[in-house]
Coordinates of C-alpha atoms and ligand atoms in Angstrom, one line a residue:
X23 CA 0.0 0.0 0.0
X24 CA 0.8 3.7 -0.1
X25 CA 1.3 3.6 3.5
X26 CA 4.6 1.3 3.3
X27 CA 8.3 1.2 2.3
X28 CA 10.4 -0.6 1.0
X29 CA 14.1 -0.4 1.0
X30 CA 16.5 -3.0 -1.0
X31 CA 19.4 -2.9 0.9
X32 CA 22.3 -4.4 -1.6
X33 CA 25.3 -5.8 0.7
X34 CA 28.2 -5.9 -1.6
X35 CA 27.1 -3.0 -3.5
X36 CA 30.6 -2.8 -4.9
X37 CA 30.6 -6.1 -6.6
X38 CA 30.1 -7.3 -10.0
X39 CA 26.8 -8.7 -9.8
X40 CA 25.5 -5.3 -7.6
X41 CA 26.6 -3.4 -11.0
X42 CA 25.9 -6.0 -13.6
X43 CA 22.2 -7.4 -12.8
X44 CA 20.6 -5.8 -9.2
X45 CA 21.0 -2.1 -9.4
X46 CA 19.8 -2.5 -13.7
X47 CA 17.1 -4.9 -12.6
X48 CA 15.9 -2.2 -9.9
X49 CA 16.0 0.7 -12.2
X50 CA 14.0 -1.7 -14.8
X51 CA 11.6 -2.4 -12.1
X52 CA 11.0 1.5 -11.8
X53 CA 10.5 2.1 -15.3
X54 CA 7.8 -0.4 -15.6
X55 CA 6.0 1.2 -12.7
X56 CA 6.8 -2.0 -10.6
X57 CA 8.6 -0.8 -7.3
X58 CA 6.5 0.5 -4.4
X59 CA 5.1 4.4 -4.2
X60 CA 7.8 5.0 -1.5
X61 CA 10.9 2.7 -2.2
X62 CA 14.9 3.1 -1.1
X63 CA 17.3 1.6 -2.3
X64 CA 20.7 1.1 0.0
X65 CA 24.1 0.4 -1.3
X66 CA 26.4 -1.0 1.6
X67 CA 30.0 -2.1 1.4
X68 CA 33.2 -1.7 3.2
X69 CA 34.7 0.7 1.1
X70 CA 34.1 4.2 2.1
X71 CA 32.1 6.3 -0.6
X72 CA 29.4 8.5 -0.3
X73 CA 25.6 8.4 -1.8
X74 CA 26.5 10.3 -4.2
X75 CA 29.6 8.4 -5.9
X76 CA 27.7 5.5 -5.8
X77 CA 25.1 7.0 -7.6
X78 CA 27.9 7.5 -10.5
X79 CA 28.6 3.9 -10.1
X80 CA 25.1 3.0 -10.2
X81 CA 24.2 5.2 -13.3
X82 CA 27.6 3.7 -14.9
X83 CA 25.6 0.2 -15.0
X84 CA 21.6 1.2 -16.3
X85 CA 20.5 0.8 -19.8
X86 CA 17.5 1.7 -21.2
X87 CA 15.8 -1.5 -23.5
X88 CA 15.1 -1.1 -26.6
X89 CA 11.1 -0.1 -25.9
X90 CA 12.0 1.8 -22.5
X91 CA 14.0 4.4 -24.5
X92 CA 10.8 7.1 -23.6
X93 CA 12.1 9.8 -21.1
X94 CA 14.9 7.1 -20.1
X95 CA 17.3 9.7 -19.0
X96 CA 14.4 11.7 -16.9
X97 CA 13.3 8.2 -15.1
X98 CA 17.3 7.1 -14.7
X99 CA 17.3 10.8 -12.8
X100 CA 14.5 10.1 -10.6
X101 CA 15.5 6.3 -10.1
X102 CA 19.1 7.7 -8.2
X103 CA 17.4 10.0 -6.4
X104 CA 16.4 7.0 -4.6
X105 CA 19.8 5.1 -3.9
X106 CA 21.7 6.0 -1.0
X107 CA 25.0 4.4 0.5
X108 CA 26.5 3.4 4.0
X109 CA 30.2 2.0 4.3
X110 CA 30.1 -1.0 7.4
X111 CA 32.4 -3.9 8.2
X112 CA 30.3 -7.3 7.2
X113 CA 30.8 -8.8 10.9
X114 CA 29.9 -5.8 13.1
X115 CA 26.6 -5.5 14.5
X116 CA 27.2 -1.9 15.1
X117 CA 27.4 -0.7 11.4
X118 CA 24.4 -2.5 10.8
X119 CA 22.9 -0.8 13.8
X120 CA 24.1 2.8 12.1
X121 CA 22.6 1.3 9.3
X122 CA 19.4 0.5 10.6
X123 CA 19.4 4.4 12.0
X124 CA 19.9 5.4 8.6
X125 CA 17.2 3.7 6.9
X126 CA 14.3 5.0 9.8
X127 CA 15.2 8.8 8.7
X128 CA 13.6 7.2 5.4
X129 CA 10.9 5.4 6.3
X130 CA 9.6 8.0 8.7
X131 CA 7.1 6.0 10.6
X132 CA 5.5 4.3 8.0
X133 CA 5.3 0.0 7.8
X134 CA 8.6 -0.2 6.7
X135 CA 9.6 -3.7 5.1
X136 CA 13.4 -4.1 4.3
X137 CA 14.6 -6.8 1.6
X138 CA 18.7 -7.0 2.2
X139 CA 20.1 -8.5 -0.8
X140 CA 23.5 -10.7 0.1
X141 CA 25.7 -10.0 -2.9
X142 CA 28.5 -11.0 -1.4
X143 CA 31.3 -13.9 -0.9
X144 CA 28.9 -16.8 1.0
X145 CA 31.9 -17.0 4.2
X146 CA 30.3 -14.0 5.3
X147 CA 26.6 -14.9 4.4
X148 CA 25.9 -15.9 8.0
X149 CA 27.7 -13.2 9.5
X150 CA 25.1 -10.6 7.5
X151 CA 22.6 -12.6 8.3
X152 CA 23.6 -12.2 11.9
X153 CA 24.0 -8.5 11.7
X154 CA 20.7 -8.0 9.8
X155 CA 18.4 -9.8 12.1
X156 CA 19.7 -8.6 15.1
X157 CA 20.3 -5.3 14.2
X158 CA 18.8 -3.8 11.3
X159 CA 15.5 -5.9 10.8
X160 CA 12.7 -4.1 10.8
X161 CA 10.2 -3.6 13.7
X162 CA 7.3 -2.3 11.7
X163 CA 7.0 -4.5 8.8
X164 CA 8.7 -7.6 7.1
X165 CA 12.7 -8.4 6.8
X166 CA 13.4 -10.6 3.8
X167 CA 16.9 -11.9 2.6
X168 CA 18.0 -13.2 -0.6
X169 CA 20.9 -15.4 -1.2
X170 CA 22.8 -16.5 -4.3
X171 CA 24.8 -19.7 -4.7
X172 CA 27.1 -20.9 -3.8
X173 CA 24.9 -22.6 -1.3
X174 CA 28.2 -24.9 -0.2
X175 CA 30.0 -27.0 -2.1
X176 CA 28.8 -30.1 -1.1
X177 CA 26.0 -31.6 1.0
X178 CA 27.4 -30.8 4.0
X179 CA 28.5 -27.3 3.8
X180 CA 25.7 -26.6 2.6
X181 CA 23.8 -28.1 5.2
X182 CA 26.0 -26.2 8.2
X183 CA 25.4 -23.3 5.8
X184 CA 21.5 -23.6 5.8
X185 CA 22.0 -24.2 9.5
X186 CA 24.0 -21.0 10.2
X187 CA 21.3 -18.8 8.3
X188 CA 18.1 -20.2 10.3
X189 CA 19.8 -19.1 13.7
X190 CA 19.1 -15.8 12.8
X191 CA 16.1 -16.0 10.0
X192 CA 13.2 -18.3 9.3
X193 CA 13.1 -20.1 6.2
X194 CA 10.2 -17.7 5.1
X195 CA 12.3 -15.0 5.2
X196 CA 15.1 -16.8 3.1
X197 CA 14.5 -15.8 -0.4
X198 CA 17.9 -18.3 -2.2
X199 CA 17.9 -17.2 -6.0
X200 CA 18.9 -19.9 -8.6
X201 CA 18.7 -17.3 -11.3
X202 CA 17.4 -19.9 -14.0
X203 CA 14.1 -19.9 -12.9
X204 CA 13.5 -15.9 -13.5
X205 CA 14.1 -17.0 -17.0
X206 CA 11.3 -16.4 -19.3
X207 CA 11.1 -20.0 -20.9
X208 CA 12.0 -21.8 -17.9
X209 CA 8.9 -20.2 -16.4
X210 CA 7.1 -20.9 -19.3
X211 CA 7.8 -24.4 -18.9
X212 CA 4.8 -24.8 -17.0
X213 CA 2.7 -22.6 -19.0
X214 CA 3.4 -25.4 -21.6
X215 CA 2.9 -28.5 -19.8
X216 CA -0.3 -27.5 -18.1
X217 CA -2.4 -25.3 -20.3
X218 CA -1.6 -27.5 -23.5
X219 CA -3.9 -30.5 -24.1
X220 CA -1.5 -31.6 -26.3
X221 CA 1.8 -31.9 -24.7
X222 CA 1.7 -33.3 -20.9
X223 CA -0.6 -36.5 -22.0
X224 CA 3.1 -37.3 -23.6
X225 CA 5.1 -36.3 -21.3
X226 CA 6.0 -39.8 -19.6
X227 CA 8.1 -42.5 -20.6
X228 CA 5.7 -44.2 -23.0
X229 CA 6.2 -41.0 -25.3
X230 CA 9.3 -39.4 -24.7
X231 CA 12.6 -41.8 -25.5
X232 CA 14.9 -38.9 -24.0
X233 CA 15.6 -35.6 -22.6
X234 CA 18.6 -33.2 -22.7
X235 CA 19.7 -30.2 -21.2
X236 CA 22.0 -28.0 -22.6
X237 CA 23.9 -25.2 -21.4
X238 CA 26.9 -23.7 -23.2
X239 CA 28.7 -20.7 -23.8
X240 CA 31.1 -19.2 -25.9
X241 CA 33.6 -18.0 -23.6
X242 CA 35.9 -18.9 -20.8
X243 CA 36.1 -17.9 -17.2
X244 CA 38.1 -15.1 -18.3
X245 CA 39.3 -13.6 -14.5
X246 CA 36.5 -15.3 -12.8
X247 CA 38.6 -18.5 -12.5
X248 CA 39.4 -17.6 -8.5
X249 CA 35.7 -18.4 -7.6
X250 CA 35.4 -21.1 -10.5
X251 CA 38.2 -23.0 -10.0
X252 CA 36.8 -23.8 -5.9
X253 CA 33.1 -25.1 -7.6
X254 CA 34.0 -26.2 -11.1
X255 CA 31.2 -26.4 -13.9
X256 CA 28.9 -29.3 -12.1
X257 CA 28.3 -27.1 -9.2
X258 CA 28.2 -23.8 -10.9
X259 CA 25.8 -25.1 -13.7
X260 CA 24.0 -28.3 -13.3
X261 CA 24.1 -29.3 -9.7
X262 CA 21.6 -25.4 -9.5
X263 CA 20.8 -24.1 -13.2
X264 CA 19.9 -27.8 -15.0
X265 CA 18.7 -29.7 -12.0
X266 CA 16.1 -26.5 -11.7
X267 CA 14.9 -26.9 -14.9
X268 CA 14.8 -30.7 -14.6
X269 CA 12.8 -30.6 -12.1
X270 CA 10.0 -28.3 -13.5
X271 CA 9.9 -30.2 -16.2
X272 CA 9.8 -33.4 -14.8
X273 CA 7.8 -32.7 -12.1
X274 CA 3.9 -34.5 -11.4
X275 CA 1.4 -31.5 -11.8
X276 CA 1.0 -29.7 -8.7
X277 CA -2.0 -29.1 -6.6
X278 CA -2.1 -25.4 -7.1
X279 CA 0.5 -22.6 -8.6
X280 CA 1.6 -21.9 -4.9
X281 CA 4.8 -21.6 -3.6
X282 CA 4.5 -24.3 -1.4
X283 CA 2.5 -27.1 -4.0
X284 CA 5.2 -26.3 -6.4
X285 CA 8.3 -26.8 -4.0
X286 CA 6.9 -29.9 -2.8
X287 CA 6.7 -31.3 -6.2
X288 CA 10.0 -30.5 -7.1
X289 CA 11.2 -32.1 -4.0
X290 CA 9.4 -35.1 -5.1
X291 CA 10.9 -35.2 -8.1
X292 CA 14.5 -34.7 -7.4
X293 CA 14.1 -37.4 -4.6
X294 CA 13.1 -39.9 -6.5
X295 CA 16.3 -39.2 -8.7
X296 CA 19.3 -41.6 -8.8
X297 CA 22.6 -40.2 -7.2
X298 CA 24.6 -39.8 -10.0
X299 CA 27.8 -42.2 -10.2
X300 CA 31.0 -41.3 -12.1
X301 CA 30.6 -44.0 -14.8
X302 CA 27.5 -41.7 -16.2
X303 CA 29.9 -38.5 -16.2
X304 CA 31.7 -37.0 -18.2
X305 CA 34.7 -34.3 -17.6
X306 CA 36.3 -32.2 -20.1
X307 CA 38.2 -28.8 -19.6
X308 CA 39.2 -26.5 -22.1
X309 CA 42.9 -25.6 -23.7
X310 CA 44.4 -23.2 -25.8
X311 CA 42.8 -23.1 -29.3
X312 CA 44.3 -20.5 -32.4
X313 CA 41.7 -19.6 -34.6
X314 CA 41.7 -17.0 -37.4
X315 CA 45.2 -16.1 -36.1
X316 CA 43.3 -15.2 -32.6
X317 CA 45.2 -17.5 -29.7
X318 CA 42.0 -17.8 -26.9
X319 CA 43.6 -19.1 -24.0
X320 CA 43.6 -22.5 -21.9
X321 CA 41.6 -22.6 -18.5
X322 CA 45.1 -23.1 -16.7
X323 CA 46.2 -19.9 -18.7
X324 CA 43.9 -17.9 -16.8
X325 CA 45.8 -15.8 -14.8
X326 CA 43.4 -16.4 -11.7
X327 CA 43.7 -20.5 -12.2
X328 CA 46.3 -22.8 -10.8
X329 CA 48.7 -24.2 -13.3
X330 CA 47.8 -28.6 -13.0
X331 CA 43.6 -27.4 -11.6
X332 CA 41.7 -30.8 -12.7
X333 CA 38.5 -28.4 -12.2
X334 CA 36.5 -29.2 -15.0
X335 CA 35.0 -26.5 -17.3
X336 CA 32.3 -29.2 -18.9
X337 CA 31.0 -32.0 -18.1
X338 CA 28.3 -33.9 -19.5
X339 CA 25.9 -36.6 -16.8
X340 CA 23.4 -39.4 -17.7
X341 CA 20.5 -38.8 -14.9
X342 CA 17.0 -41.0 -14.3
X343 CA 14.1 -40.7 -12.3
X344 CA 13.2 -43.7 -10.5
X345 CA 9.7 -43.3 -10.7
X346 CA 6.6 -44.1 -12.4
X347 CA 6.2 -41.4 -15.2
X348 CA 9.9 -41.8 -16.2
X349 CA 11.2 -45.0 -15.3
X350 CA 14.6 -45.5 -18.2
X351 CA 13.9 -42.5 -19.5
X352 CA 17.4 -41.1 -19.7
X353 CA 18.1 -37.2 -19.1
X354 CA 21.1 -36.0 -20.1
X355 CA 22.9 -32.7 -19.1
X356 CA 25.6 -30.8 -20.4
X357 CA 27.4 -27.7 -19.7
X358 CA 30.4 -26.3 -20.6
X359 CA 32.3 -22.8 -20.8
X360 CA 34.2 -21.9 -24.1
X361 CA 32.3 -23.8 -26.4
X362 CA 31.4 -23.0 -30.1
X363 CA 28.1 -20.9 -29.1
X364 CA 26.2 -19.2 -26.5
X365 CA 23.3 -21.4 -25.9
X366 CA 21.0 -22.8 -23.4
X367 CA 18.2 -25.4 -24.6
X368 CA 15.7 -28.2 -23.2
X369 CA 15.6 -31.0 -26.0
X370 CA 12.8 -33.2 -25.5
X371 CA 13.1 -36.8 -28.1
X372 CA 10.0 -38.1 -28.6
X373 CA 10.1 -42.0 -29.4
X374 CA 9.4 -43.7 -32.5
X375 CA 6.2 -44.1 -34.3
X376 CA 4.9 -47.4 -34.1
X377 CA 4.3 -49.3 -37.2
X378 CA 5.7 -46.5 -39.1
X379 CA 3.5 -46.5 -42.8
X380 CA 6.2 -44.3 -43.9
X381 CA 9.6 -46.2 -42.3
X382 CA 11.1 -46.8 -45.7
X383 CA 11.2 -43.2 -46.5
X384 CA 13.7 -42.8 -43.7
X385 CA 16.0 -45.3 -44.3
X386 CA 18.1 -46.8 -41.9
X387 CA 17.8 -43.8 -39.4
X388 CA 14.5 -44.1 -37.3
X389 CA 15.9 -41.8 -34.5
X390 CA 16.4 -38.7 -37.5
X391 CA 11.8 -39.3 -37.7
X392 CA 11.0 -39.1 -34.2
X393 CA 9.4 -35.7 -33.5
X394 CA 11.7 -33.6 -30.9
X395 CA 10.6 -30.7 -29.2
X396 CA 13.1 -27.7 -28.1
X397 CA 12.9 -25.5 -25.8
X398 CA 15.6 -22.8 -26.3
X399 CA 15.9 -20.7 -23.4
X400 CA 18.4 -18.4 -25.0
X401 CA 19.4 -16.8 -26.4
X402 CA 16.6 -15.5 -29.1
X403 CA 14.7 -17.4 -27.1
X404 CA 12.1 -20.0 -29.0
X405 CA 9.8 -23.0 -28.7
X406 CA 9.6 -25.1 -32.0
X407 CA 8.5 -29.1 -33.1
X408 CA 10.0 -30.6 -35.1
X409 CA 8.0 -32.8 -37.5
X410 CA 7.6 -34.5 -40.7
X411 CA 6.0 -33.9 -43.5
X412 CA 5.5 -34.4 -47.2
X413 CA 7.4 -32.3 -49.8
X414 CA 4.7 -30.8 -51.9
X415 CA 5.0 -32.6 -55.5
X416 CA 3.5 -35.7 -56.8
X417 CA 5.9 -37.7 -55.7
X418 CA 6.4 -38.9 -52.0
X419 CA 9.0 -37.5 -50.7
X420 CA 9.5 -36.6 -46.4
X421 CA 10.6 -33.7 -45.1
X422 CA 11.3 -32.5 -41.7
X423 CA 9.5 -28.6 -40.6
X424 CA 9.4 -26.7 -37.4
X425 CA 6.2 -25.9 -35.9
X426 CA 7.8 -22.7 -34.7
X427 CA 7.0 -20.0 -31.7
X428 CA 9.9 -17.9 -32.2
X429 CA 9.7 -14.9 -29.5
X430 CA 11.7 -12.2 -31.2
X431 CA 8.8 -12.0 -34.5
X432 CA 6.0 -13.5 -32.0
X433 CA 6.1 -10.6 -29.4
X434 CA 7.4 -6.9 -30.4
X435 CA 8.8 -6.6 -26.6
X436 CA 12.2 -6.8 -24.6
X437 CA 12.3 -10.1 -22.1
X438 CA 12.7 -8.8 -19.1
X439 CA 16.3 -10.2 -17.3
X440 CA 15.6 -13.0 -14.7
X441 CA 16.9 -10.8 -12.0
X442 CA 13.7 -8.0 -12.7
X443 CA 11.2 -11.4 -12.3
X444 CA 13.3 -12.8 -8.8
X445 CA 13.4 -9.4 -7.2
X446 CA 9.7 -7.9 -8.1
X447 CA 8.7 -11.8 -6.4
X448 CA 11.1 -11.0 -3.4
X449 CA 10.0 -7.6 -2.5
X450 CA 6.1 -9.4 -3.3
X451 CA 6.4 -12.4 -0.7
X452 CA 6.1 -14.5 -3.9
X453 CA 8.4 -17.8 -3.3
X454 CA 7.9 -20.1 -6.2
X455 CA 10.8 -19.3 -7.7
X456 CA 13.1 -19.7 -5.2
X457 CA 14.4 -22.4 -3.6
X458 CA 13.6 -24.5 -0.2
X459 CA 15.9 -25.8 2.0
X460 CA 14.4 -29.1 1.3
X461 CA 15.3 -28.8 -2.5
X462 CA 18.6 -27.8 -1.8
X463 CA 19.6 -31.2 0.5
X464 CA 17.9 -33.2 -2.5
X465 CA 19.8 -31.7 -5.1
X466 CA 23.2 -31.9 -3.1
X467 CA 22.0 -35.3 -2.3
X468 CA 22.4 -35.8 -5.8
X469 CA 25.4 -34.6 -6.9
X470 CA 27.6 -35.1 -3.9
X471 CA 28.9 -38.8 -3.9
X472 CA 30.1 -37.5 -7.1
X473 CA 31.9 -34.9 -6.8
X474 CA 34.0 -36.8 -3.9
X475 CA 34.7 -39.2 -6.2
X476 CA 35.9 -36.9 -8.7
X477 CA 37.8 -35.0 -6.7
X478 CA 39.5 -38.0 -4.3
X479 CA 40.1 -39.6 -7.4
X480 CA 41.5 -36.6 -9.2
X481 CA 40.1 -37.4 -12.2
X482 CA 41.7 -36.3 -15.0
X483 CA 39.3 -34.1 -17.3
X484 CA 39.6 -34.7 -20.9
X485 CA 41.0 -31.9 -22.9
X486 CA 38.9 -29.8 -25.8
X487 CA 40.1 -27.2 -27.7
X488 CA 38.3 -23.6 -26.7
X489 CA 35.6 -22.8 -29.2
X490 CA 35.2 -26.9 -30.0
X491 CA 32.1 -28.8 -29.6
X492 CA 33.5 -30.0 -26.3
X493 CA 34.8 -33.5 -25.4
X494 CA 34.2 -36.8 -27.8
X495 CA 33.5 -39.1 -24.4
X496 CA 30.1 -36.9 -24.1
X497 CA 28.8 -38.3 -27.3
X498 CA 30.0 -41.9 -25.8
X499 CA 27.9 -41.3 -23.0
X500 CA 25.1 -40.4 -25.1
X501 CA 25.7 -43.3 -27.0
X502 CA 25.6 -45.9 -24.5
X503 CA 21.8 -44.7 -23.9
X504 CA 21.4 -45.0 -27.4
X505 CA 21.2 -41.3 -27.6
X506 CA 22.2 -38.8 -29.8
X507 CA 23.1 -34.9 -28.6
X508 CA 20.0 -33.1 -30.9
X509 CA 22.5 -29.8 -30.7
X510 CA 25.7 -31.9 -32.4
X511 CA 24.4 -31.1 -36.2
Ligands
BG6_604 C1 26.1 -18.2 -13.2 C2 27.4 -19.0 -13.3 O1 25.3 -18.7 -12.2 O2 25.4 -18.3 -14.5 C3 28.2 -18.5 -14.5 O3 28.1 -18.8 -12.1 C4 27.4 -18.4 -15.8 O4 29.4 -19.2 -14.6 C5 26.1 -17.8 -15.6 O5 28.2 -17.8 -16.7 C6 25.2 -17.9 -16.8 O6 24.1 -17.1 -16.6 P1 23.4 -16.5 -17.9 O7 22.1 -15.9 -17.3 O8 24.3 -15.5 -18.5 O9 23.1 -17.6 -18.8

């Protein structure tokens, strides 16, 4: 209501993500209209600065989209006049308490609801989570915190991790952001399934022969290899990002769109998941590559990487669901940095026509007939079927089309970044899209027995060159579940 404030406090305001996705998804909130009558924003960080210099900072980062160009500079004007900053140690209960003194001179009496966002290294998570609840949390309205991964690095840490946090906050007022699902498409996902006649009655293992997911991008971890090399690419993309959109789409139909009816499905679906085993993985890591007389650099080039890591930059994982709708069914991941192209994708294979009339016309190859259905989640984001039909003529002759929703010509609009979705949720006490404690043990659950063996193993990644298709053992793996990558054409 009018009546009420909120402030978006932004711990770490200094960082990269602060500058690259919060302060732009804020300011893209307050164009749209989106952000509370009588919001604040609060930059805090160690570094001593004052609101104005951060303002510079902030304005450095915002864009205007290519349909908010109207009065952009006016609203960017405006938008500062709300962001303020206050320099405190991370650990110190009194600079939040200053803090806290701060942010009453702005909310002047009103219900005042404060959303700290924890942009910051995750040692220090529980510390500000500490600080915030003790001593800036607010007495006359709600006190949310988000969190980003990493949530640990393994089952355990992340369990002493989740621990740490609820001595000082409830898990309502955890808000843990796994970006992916602020995506348009992934949120879409259920749009598809559950308000289409004609795609969840197949969506079980008597129609669908596989599914993949595929993340990859074009680039390395150019100076970001300090924090990568520590997680590696089956925690920082599929362990979060692909498991996410696994679930959703695997998921039985939930009871209602809530928060809660949605979570618990997930959670169902990720239990009843096998935990993965290293002879269904696949590791690769990237290595100097020359191409049009342009030298891209190995991972162990990077300047921020140890010189022997075994920290693998791809990997590629046969996964199954143990239960009912998808018993065999295998789903196959991969991800990988410095790969030909930017792309993220859901690849759904649908099995083979029974009693094909038209067989011959395919030849041998069956599998190139089936129908498949991609999801591409970007970029140029896009839904399309592939299916067959008959080259117009006289004679009889198949063809393959794509039954095509391609967002760019459907809808003459920007897609909002995933960050704009996650926030305008948090500061709206909307949780779907964020992740449950529960969720979390099931997917570490997952993934952890693995990584130990990897790691106590130290096993070797196999090398690919940067800008390749990535390593040949992932199209072995796919091949032993008689699968074939869709993306490898
Ligand atoms: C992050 C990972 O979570 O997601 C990065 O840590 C990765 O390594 C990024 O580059 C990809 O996100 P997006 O939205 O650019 O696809």
């Amino acid at each position: 209501s009018t009546e009420s404030t909120v402030t978006i406090i932004v711990v770490g305001a200094s960082g990269d993500l602060a500058k690259k996705k919060i302060f732009p998804a804020l300011f893209a909130l307050y164009y749209e209209g989106c952000l509370p009558k009588h919001f604040t924003v609060f930059g805090y960080a160690r570094s001593k600065m004052t609101s104005e210099e951060l303002r510079n900072v902030i304005s450095g980062t915002l864009t205007c989209r290519i349909d908010q160009r109207e009065n952009c500079g006016d609203k960017m004007d405006k938008f500062l006049q709300h962001c303020f900053y206050h320099s405190g140690q991370y650990n110190s209960e009194d600079s939040f308490k200053q803090l806290s003194k701060k942010l009453e001179e702005h909310e002047t009496g009103r219900v005042a609801n404060r959303l700290f966002y924890l942009s910051i290294p995750p040692d220090i998570f529980v510390d500000v989570a500490r600080c915030a609840s003790r001593s800036a949390s607010s007495s006359r309205g709600w006190t949310r915190v988000i969190v980003e991964k990493p949530f640990g690095r393994d089952a355990q840490s992340s369990a002493e991790l989740t621990r740490g946090l609820k001595q000082h906050l409830t898990e309502e007022q955890i808000y843990r952001i796994d970006h992916y699902l602020g995506k348009e498409l992934v949120e879409n996902l259920s749009v598809l399934r559950f308000s289409n006649l004609v795609f969840e009655p197949l969506w079980t293992r008597q129609y669908i022969r596989n599914v993949q997911l595929i993340f990859s991008e074009d680039f390395g971890t150019e100076g970001r290899g300090g924090y990568f090399d520590n997680y590696g690419i089956i925690r920082d993309i599929m362990q979060n990002h692909l498991l996410q959109i696994l679930a959703l789409f695997a998921m039985e139909p939930p009871v209602s769109l809530d928060a809660e009816d949605i979570r618990n499905e997930k959670v169902k679906v990720l239990r009843s998941m096998r935990v993965l085993s290293a002879e269904d993985v696949v590791v690769g890591q990237y290595k100097s590559h020359t191409r049009g007389g342009v030298k891209h650099p190995g991972y162990t080039e990077d300047k921020t990487v140890p010189n022997h890591s075994l920290t693998p930059t791809f990997a590629a994982a046969a996964l199954f669901i143990d239960n009912a709708r998808w018993d065999g069914v295998p789903f196959l991941m991969k991800a990988g940095k410095a790969l030909h192209t930017k792309r993220t994708e859901i690849r759904v294979q649908f099995r083979h026509v029974p009693g094909n009339l038209y067989k011959r016309s395919f030849g041998s190859d069956l599998d190139r007939a089936t129908n498949e259905l991609v999801i591409r989640v970007q970029p140029d984001e896009a839904i399309y079927l592939k299916i067959n039909n008959k080259v117009p003529g006289l004679g009889m002759r198949l063809d393959r089309s794509n039954l095509h929703l391609h967002y760019a010509a459907r809808y003459n609009r920007e897609i909002p970044d995933a960050y704009e979705r996650l926030l305008l949720d948090a500061i709206e006490g909307e949780r779907r899209l964020f992740i449950r404690s529960d969720e979390l043990d099931a997917a570490w659950a997952l993934f952890t027995p693995l990584l130990n063996e990897l790691e106590s193993n130290k096993v070797a990644p196999e090398f690919y060159p940067y800008g390749s298709r990535g390593p040949i053992g992932a199209y072995y793996l796919a091949a032993k579940y008689n699968v074939r990558w869709g993306d490898a054409s």
